[in-house]
């Protein structure tokens, strides 16, 4: 269902008194916003670095509070679970009434958020992809939620959830699940070929070792033994950055200057990035990567190794029961690295009742509710208390690597800067050119650095608020 039809259905089916403004105009300018997002970090130079009013929680809710919640139309299990959670929350208490609005996923959702922010029509509680938090916070689209989240809840969150939700020393978002990534392998295939199976992050294959493994597997009959899930590598999609920035980090590179984020030159096009993507391009040139753009390389048996995320484990394990292991991404020289982060909840700038919003968020963060959502979408529970309810993440469990990486610092956040949308777009397009078109690695990354630095210059380096 497209954005217009979703919007019309919502408008037709909800009471007018709960609608402050209509959603229809947002969809009319979505295409323009998408084009704008391709070339900018998403921040508005006017009011840049603004300090929005905090989301204040004093423990009091006066009368009956109505809050509107926006949610991306993610996997069906995820969506239906949230619907049930909203229904149960509304049914078990009478002070806070939650109105759930689901909108199109991916870039259309981001376009709607940006349009709504420009016209002052954001909801009381917003669901968004985690790396967008920094742009939203910097440009004044979100309000800090420090006073709403108790210390006990913060302590229970995985360190990566706290890290992703923090910008400029403030907490702006929390999530109910995190992500994990690794190499999925067929244990029986590797054992037959005499290939060792890494036991954990400290035991990861080196990139050179993986090259030899792929060549050995090709001799075993796997024409293109490595699946990179290139079906996700569409223009503007996040997979190229989420999936393959870890190779750059592992080689000692970065997408932008760490710390101050003042320039991408010398980082996204630096020696580490060039080394990692040259290695990967060589795999493509040697025919070691499955270039078929579907999601069946691993389950169909075309590839024996799949570079992918947590969401594929149920499918892979169903295809090969008991024969799937998850091992770390390869070490390109400085140790294995992996991605982290997923959708988070934040409070948009406006007049939302912080206590009412937190009442609902605290319900979603209850151990049973976090566990319930992670079962539905296959993601990693965001809290330690919920992880304890999930035996697959316990030591010896099939997905223990994911939680180990999130706890022990192997997982890294994508650059925590308002420039992230521009960084991701430039790197994603560069990666696609390098892998699909066999474009010169150094020159392609040089162009990506120029694009990112152009965005930084257009926003004066995204200065922090000094008021």
Coordinates of C-alpha atoms in Angstrom, one line a residue:
X1 CA 0.0 0.0 0.0
X2 CA 1.5 3.4 -0.9
X3 CA 1.8 6.5 1.2
X4 CA -1.3 8.2 -0.2
X5 CA -3.6 5.2 0.2
X6 CA -2.3 4.6 3.8
X7 CA -2.9 8.2 4.6
X8 CA -6.5 8.2 3.1
X9 CA -7.4 5.0 4.9
X10 CA -6.2 6.5 8.2
X11 CA -8.0 9.8 7.7
X12 CA -11.2 8.0 6.8
X13 CA -11.0 5.6 9.7
X14 CA -10.1 7.9 12.6
X15 CA -12.0 10.5 14.6
X16 CA -11.4 14.0 13.4
X17 CA -10.9 15.2 17.0
X18 CA -7.7 13.1 17.2
X19 CA -6.2 14.6 14.0
X20 CA -4.5 17.9 14.4
X21 CA -3.8 18.1 10.7
X22 CA -4.1 16.0 7.6
X23 CA -1.3 13.8 6.3
X24 CA -2.3 14.1 2.7
X25 CA -0.2 17.2 1.8
X26 CA 2.9 15.3 3.1
X27 CA 2.7 12.6 0.5
X28 CA 2.4 15.2 -2.3
X29 CA 5.9 16.6 -1.6
X30 CA 7.5 13.3 -0.7
X31 CA 9.3 13.0 -4.1
X32 CA 10.8 16.5 -3.7
X33 CA 12.0 15.6 -0.2
X34 CA 13.5 12.4 -1.4
X35 CA 15.5 14.2 -3.9
X36 CA 16.6 16.7 -1.3
X37 CA 17.6 13.9 1.1
X38 CA 20.0 12.5 -1.6
X39 CA 22.2 15.6 -1.5
X40 CA 21.9 16.9 2.1
X41 CA 22.2 15.7 5.6
X42 CA 18.5 16.4 6.2
X43 CA 19.1 19.3 8.6
X44 CA 17.6 22.7 8.1
X45 CA 20.2 25.4 8.3
X46 CA 17.6 27.6 9.9
X47 CA 17.4 26.7 13.5
X48 CA 20.4 24.4 13.0
X49 CA 21.8 23.1 16.3
X50 CA 18.7 24.5 18.0
X51 CA 18.0 23.5 21.6
X52 CA 14.4 22.2 21.8
X53 CA 12.4 22.2 24.9
X54 CA 13.1 19.0 26.9
X55 CA 10.6 16.3 27.2
X56 CA 9.9 16.8 30.9
X57 CA 8.6 14.0 33.1
X58 CA 7.4 14.9 36.6
X59 CA 5.4 11.7 37.3
X60 CA 2.0 13.4 36.8
X61 CA -0.6 12.9 34.1
X62 CA -3.5 15.3 34.3
X63 CA -6.8 13.9 33.0
X64 CA -6.9 11.6 30.1
X65 CA -3.9 12.0 27.7
X66 CA -4.2 11.1 24.1
X67 CA -1.0 10.5 22.2
X68 CA -0.4 9.8 18.6
X69 CA 2.3 7.3 17.7
X70 CA 3.9 6.9 14.2
X71 CA 5.4 3.5 13.2
X72 CA 7.1 2.4 10.0
X73 CA 5.3 -0.5 8.2
X74 CA 8.1 -3.1 9.0
X75 CA 7.9 -6.9 8.9
X76 CA 4.4 -8.2 9.4
X77 CA 5.2 -9.9 12.6
X78 CA 6.7 -6.7 14.0
X79 CA 3.7 -4.7 12.9
X80 CA 1.0 -7.0 14.3
X81 CA 2.8 -7.3 17.6
X82 CA 2.9 -3.6 18.1
X83 CA -0.8 -3.4 17.2
X84 CA -1.5 -5.9 19.9
X85 CA 0.7 -4.2 22.4
X86 CA -1.1 -0.9 21.8
X87 CA -4.5 -2.6 22.3
X88 CA -3.4 -4.2 25.5
X89 CA -1.9 -1.0 26.8
X90 CA -5.0 0.9 26.1
X91 CA -7.1 -1.9 27.7
X92 CA -5.1 -2.2 31.0
X93 CA -5.3 1.5 32.0
X94 CA -7.4 4.6 31.3
X95 CA -5.1 7.6 31.7
X96 CA -3.2 7.3 28.4
X97 CA -4.9 6.5 25.1
X98 CA -2.5 5.6 22.2
X99 CA -3.5 6.2 18.6
X100 CA -1.2 4.1 16.3
X101 CA -0.5 5.3 12.8
X102 CA 1.5 3.1 10.4
X103 CA 3.1 4.7 7.4
X104 CA 5.2 3.4 4.4
X105 CA 8.6 2.0 5.2
X106 CA 12.1 3.0 3.9
X107 CA 12.7 6.3 2.2
X108 CA 9.0 7.2 1.9
X109 CA 8.7 7.1 5.7
X110 CA 11.7 9.4 6.1
X111 CA 10.2 11.8 3.6
X112 CA 6.9 12.0 5.5
X113 CA 8.8 12.6 8.7
X114 CA 10.8 15.5 7.2
X115 CA 7.7 17.0 5.6
X116 CA 5.7 16.7 8.8
X117 CA 8.6 18.4 10.8
X118 CA 8.7 21.3 8.3
X119 CA 4.9 21.9 8.8
X120 CA 4.8 21.2 12.6
X121 CA 2.8 18.1 12.2
X122 CA 4.9 15.5 13.9
X123 CA 3.2 13.0 16.3
X124 CA 3.7 12.7 20.0
X125 CA 5.9 9.7 19.7
X126 CA 8.0 8.8 16.6
X127 CA 9.6 5.6 15.4
X128 CA 12.7 6.1 13.2
X129 CA 15.8 4.4 12.0
X130 CA 18.5 4.9 14.7
X131 CA 21.2 6.7 12.7
X132 CA 18.7 9.4 11.7
X133 CA 18.5 10.4 15.4
X134 CA 21.6 12.7 15.1
X135 CA 20.2 14.7 12.2
X136 CA 16.7 15.0 13.9
X137 CA 18.2 16.0 17.2
X138 CA 20.6 18.6 15.7
X139 CA 17.9 20.2 13.6
X140 CA 15.4 20.5 16.5
X141 CA 13.0 17.8 15.3
X142 CA 13.4 15.8 18.6
X143 CA 13.3 16.6 22.3
X144 CA 15.7 15.1 24.8
X145 CA 14.2 12.5 27.1
X146 CA 16.7 12.4 29.9
X147 CA 14.2 13.3 32.7
X148 CA 11.8 10.5 31.6
X149 CA 14.1 7.5 31.6
X150 CA 14.9 6.2 35.1
X151 CA 18.4 5.1 35.9
X152 CA 17.2 1.5 36.5
X153 CA 15.8 1.4 32.9
X154 CA 19.0 2.9 31.4
X155 CA 21.1 0.4 33.3
X156 CA 19.0 -2.5 31.9
X157 CA 19.5 -1.3 28.3
X158 CA 22.2 -2.9 26.2
X159 CA 25.2 -0.5 25.9
X160 CA 24.6 -0.2 22.2
X161 CA 21.0 1.0 22.7
X162 CA 22.2 3.7 25.1
X163 CA 25.0 4.6 22.7
X164 CA 22.8 4.9 19.6
X165 CA 20.2 7.0 21.5
X166 CA 22.8 9.5 22.8
X167 CA 23.8 12.7 21.0
X168 CA 25.7 15.7 22.4
X169 CA 25.7 14.1 25.8
X170 CA 21.9 13.8 26.0
X171 CA 19.5 10.9 25.6
X172 CA 17.1 11.4 22.7
X173 CA 15.9 7.9 21.9
X174 CA 15.4 4.3 23.1
X175 CA 14.8 1.2 21.2
X176 CA 13.2 -2.1 22.1
X177 CA 15.5 -4.2 19.9
X178 CA 19.0 -4.0 18.4
X179 CA 20.6 -5.7 15.4
X180 CA 23.3 -8.2 14.8
X181 CA 25.4 -9.2 11.8
X182 CA 27.9 -12.0 10.9
X183 CA 28.8 -14.7 8.4
X184 CA 26.3 -17.5 8.2
X185 CA 28.0 -20.8 7.3
X186 CA 27.0 -24.4 6.6
X187 CA 28.9 -26.4 9.3
X188 CA 28.8 -29.6 7.4
X189 CA 30.1 -28.0 4.2
X190 CA 33.0 -26.4 6.0
X191 CA 33.9 -29.5 7.9
X192 CA 33.9 -31.6 4.7
X193 CA 36.3 -29.1 3.1
X194 CA 38.6 -29.0 6.2
X195 CA 37.8 -25.4 7.0
X196 CA 38.0 -24.2 10.6
X197 CA 34.9 -22.6 12.2
X198 CA 35.7 -19.5 14.3
X199 CA 34.7 -19.7 17.9
X200 CA 34.1 -16.0 18.5
X201 CA 35.3 -12.4 17.6
X202 CA 38.9 -13.0 18.7
X203 CA 39.0 -16.0 16.4
X204 CA 37.6 -14.4 13.2
X205 CA 38.9 -15.4 9.8
X206 CA 41.3 -12.8 8.3
X207 CA 40.3 -11.4 4.9
X208 CA 43.1 -13.2 3.3
X209 CA 42.0 -16.5 5.0
X210 CA 38.5 -15.9 3.8
X211 CA 39.7 -15.5 0.3
X212 CA 41.4 -18.9 0.4
X213 CA 38.3 -20.4 2.0
X214 CA 36.1 -19.0 -0.8
X215 CA 38.4 -20.5 -3.5
X216 CA 38.4 -23.8 -1.7
X217 CA 34.6 -23.8 -1.6
X218 CA 34.5 -23.0 -5.3
X219 CA 36.6 -26.2 -5.9
X220 CA 33.9 -28.0 -3.8
X221 CA 31.3 -27.0 -6.3
X222 CA 30.1 -23.6 -5.1
X223 CA 30.5 -21.5 -8.2
X224 CA 30.0 -18.2 -6.2
X225 CA 30.4 -19.2 -2.6
X226 CA 29.9 -15.8 -0.9
X227 CA 26.4 -14.2 -0.6
X228 CA 26.4 -10.5 0.2
X229 CA 22.7 -10.1 0.0
X230 CA 23.1 -7.8 -2.9
X231 CA 19.3 -7.9 -3.3
X232 CA 19.4 -5.2 -0.6
X233 CA 21.9 -3.0 -2.5
X234 CA 19.4 -0.6 -4.1
X235 CA 20.0 3.1 -4.5
X236 CA 19.2 4.9 -1.2
X237 CA 18.9 1.7 0.8
X238 CA 20.9 1.4 4.0
X239 CA 22.3 -2.0 3.5
X240 CA 25.5 -1.0 1.8
X241 CA 26.5 1.2 4.7
X242 CA 25.2 -0.9 7.5
X243 CA 26.5 -4.1 6.0
X244 CA 29.9 -3.1 4.7
X245 CA 31.1 -0.1 6.8
X246 CA 32.3 -2.8 9.3
X247 CA 34.9 -3.9 6.6
X248 CA 36.2 -0.3 6.5
X249 CA 36.4 -0.1 10.3
X250 CA 38.1 -3.5 10.5
X251 CA 40.8 -2.3 8.1
X252 CA 41.4 0.7 10.3
X253 CA 39.4 3.2 8.3
X254 CA 36.3 5.2 8.9
X255 CA 33.5 7.0 6.9
X256 CA 34.3 10.4 8.4
X257 CA 36.8 11.8 10.9
X258 CA 35.9 10.2 14.2
X259 CA 35.3 12.5 17.1
X260 CA 34.8 15.9 15.5
X261 CA 33.3 14.7 12.2
X262 CA 34.8 17.7 10.5
X263 CA 35.8 16.0 7.2
X264 CA 35.5 12.7 5.3
X265 CA 38.6 13.3 3.3
X266 CA 41.4 10.9 4.3
X267 CA 38.9 8.7 6.0
X268 CA 36.2 7.3 3.7
X269 CA 38.9 7.5 1.0
X270 CA 41.8 6.7 3.3
X271 CA 44.1 3.6 3.2
X272 CA 41.8 1.5 5.4
X273 CA 38.7 2.0 3.3
X274 CA 40.7 1.5 0.1
X275 CA 42.2 -1.7 1.4
X276 CA 38.9 -3.2 2.5
X277 CA 36.9 -2.3 -0.6
X278 CA 39.7 -3.4 -2.9
X279 CA 39.7 -6.8 -1.2
X280 CA 35.9 -7.0 -1.7
X281 CA 36.1 -5.9 -5.3
X282 CA 38.7 -8.6 -5.9
X283 CA 36.3 -11.2 -4.6
X284 CA 33.8 -9.8 -7.1
X285 CA 36.3 -9.8 -10.0
X286 CA 37.3 -13.4 -9.1
X287 CA 33.7 -14.5 -9.3
X288 CA 33.6 -15.4 -5.6
X289 CA 30.5 -13.3 -4.8
X290 CA 27.1 -14.3 -5.9
X291 CA 25.9 -11.4 -8.1
X292 CA 22.4 -12.7 -8.6
X293 CA 20.0 -10.1 -7.1
X294 CA 17.7 -12.4 -5.1
X295 CA 17.7 -13.6 -1.5
X296 CA 18.0 -17.3 -2.3
X297 CA 21.8 -17.7 -2.6
X298 CA 22.2 -19.4 0.8
X299 CA 18.9 -21.3 1.2
X300 CA 19.1 -22.6 -2.4
X301 CA 22.6 -23.9 -1.9
X302 CA 24.3 -21.5 -4.4
X303 CA 26.5 -20.1 -1.7
X304 CA 27.9 -21.7 1.4
X305 CA 28.6 -18.4 3.3
X306 CA 26.2 -15.5 3.7
X307 CA 27.2 -12.0 5.0
X308 CA 24.0 -10.9 6.6
X309 CA 22.0 -9.9 9.7
X310 CA 20.0 -11.4 12.5
X311 CA 16.7 -11.4 10.5
X312 CA 17.8 -14.3 8.3
X313 CA 18.6 -16.8 11.0
X314 CA 15.1 -18.3 11.2
X315 CA 14.9 -18.7 7.4
X316 CA 18.4 -20.2 7.2
X317 CA 18.0 -22.5 10.1
X318 CA 14.7 -23.7 8.7
X319 CA 16.4 -24.5 5.4
X320 CA 19.3 -26.4 7.1
X321 CA 18.2 -27.4 10.6
X322 CA 21.1 -27.7 13.0
X323 CA 23.6 -27.1 10.3
X324 CA 23.9 -23.3 10.4
X325 CA 26.5 -21.4 12.5
X326 CA 27.1 -17.7 12.8
X327 CA 30.7 -16.6 12.8
X328 CA 32.3 -13.1 13.0
X329 CA 32.8 -10.9 9.9
X330 CA 36.3 -11.1 8.5
X331 CA 39.2 -9.3 10.1
X332 CA 40.7 -6.9 7.4
X333 CA 43.7 -6.1 9.6
X334 CA 42.6 -4.4 12.8
X335 CA 40.2 -7.0 14.3
X336 CA 36.7 -7.9 13.3
X337 CA 34.0 -5.2 13.5
X338 CA 30.3 -5.3 13.0
X339 CA 27.3 -3.0 12.8
X340 CA 24.6 -2.2 15.4
X341 CA 21.5 -0.1 15.7
X342 CA 17.9 -0.3 14.6
X343 CA 14.7 1.6 14.9
X344 CA 14.3 3.7 18.0
X345 CA 11.5 5.7 19.7
X346 CA 11.8 9.5 20.2
X347 CA 9.7 12.4 21.2
X348 CA 9.4 15.1 18.4
X349 CA 9.5 18.8 19.2
X350 CA 6.1 19.9 20.2
X351 CA 3.8 19.8 23.2
X352 CA 3.5 16.1 23.9
X353 CA 2.9 15.1 27.6
X354 CA 6.2 13.5 28.5
X355 CA 4.7 11.4 31.3
X356 CA 2.0 10.1 29.0
X357 CA 4.5 9.2 26.3
X358 CA 6.9 7.6 28.9
X359 CA 4.0 5.6 30.3
X360 CA 3.6 3.9 26.9
X361 CA 7.3 3.5 26.3
X362 CA 7.9 2.0 29.7
X363 CA 5.3 -0.6 28.9
X364 CA 7.1 -1.5 25.6
X365 CA 10.3 -1.8 27.6
X366 CA 9.0 -4.3 30.1
X367 CA 11.0 -7.6 29.8
X368 CA 8.0 -9.6 28.6
X369 CA 7.1 -7.0 25.9
X370 CA 10.7 -6.6 24.7
X371 CA 11.0 -10.4 24.4
X372 CA 7.7 -10.6 22.6
X373 CA 8.8 -8.1 20.0
X374 CA 12.2 -9.8 19.5
X375 CA 10.4 -13.1 19.0
X376 CA 8.2 -11.5 16.4
X377 CA 10.9 -9.8 14.3
X378 CA 14.0 -11.9 15.1
X379 CA 16.0 -9.0 16.4
X380 CA 18.1 -8.9 19.6
X381 CA 16.3 -7.8 22.7
X382 CA 17.3 -4.3 23.8
X383 CA 17.4 -5.1 27.6
X384 CA 19.5 -7.5 29.6
X385 CA 16.4 -8.6 31.4
X386 CA 14.7 -9.6 28.2
X387 CA 17.9 -11.3 26.9
X388 CA 17.6 -13.6 29.8
X389 CA 14.3 -14.7 28.5
X390 CA 15.9 -15.7 25.1
X391 CA 17.9 -18.9 25.3
X392 CA 19.3 -18.6 21.8
X393 CA 21.5 -15.7 23.0
X394 CA 22.9 -17.5 26.0
X395 CA 26.4 -19.0 25.9
X396 CA 26.3 -21.9 23.6
X397 CA 23.1 -20.6 22.0
X398 CA 23.0 -20.4 18.2
X399 CA 22.8 -16.6 18.2
X400 CA 25.1 -15.9 21.1
X401 CA 27.6 -14.1 18.8
X402 CA 25.2 -11.3 18.3
X403 CA 24.8 -10.4 21.9
X404 CA 28.5 -11.0 22.6
X405 CA 29.4 -8.4 19.9
X406 CA 26.9 -5.9 21.2
X407 CA 28.1 -6.2 24.8
X408 CA 31.9 -6.3 24.2
X409 CA 32.5 -3.4 21.8
X410 CA 32.9 -5.4 18.6
X411 CA 29.7 -3.7 17.3
X412 CA 30.1 0.0 16.3
X413 CA 27.5 2.7 15.6
X414 CA 27.3 4.3 12.3
X415 CA 28.8 7.8 12.4
X416 CA 27.0 9.8 15.2
X417 CA 26.7 13.1 13.3
X418 CA 23.9 15.0 11.7
X419 CA 25.7 14.5 8.5
X420 CA 24.9 10.8 8.6
X421 CA 22.3 10.8 5.8
X422 CA 24.8 12.4 3.4
X423 CA 27.6 10.0 4.6
X424 CA 25.4 6.9 4.1
X425 CA 24.2 8.0 0.7
X426 CA 27.7 8.8 -0.6
X427 CA 29.2 5.6 0.8
X428 CA 26.4 3.4 -0.4
X429 CA 26.6 4.6 -3.9
X430 CA 30.4 4.3 -3.9
X431 CA 30.2 0.7 -2.7
X432 CA 27.7 -0.2 -5.4
X433 CA 29.9 1.3 -8.1
X434 CA 32.9 -0.6 -6.8
X435 CA 31.2 -4.0 -6.5
X436 CA 28.8 -3.9 -9.5
X437 CA 30.6 -1.6 -12.0
X438 CA 34.2 -2.5 -10.9
X439 CA 34.9 1.2 -10.6
X440 CA 38.4 2.3 -9.5
X441 CA 38.3 2.1 -5.7
X442 CA 40.4 5.1 -4.8
X443 CA 38.8 7.5 -7.3
X444 CA 35.3 6.3 -6.4
X445 CA 36.0 6.9 -2.7
X446 CA 37.6 10.2 -3.4
X447 CA 34.3 11.3 -5.0
X448 CA 32.4 10.1 -2.0
X449 CA 34.6 12.2 0.3
X450 CA 33.9 15.2 -1.8
X451 CA 30.1 14.7 -1.6
X452 CA 30.3 14.3 2.1
X453 CA 32.5 17.4 2.6
X454 CA 30.2 19.4 0.4
X455 CA 27.3 18.6 2.7
X456 CA 29.4 19.5 5.7
X457 CA 30.3 22.8 4.2
X458 CA 26.7 23.5 3.3
X459 CA 25.8 23.1 7.0
X460 CA 28.8 24.9 8.4
X461 CA 30.1 21.6 9.8
X462 CA 26.9 21.1 11.8
X463 CA 27.9 23.3 14.7
X464 CA 26.4 22.2 18.1
X465 CA 24.1 24.5 19.9
X466 CA 26.0 26.9 22.2
X467 CA 23.1 28.6 23.9

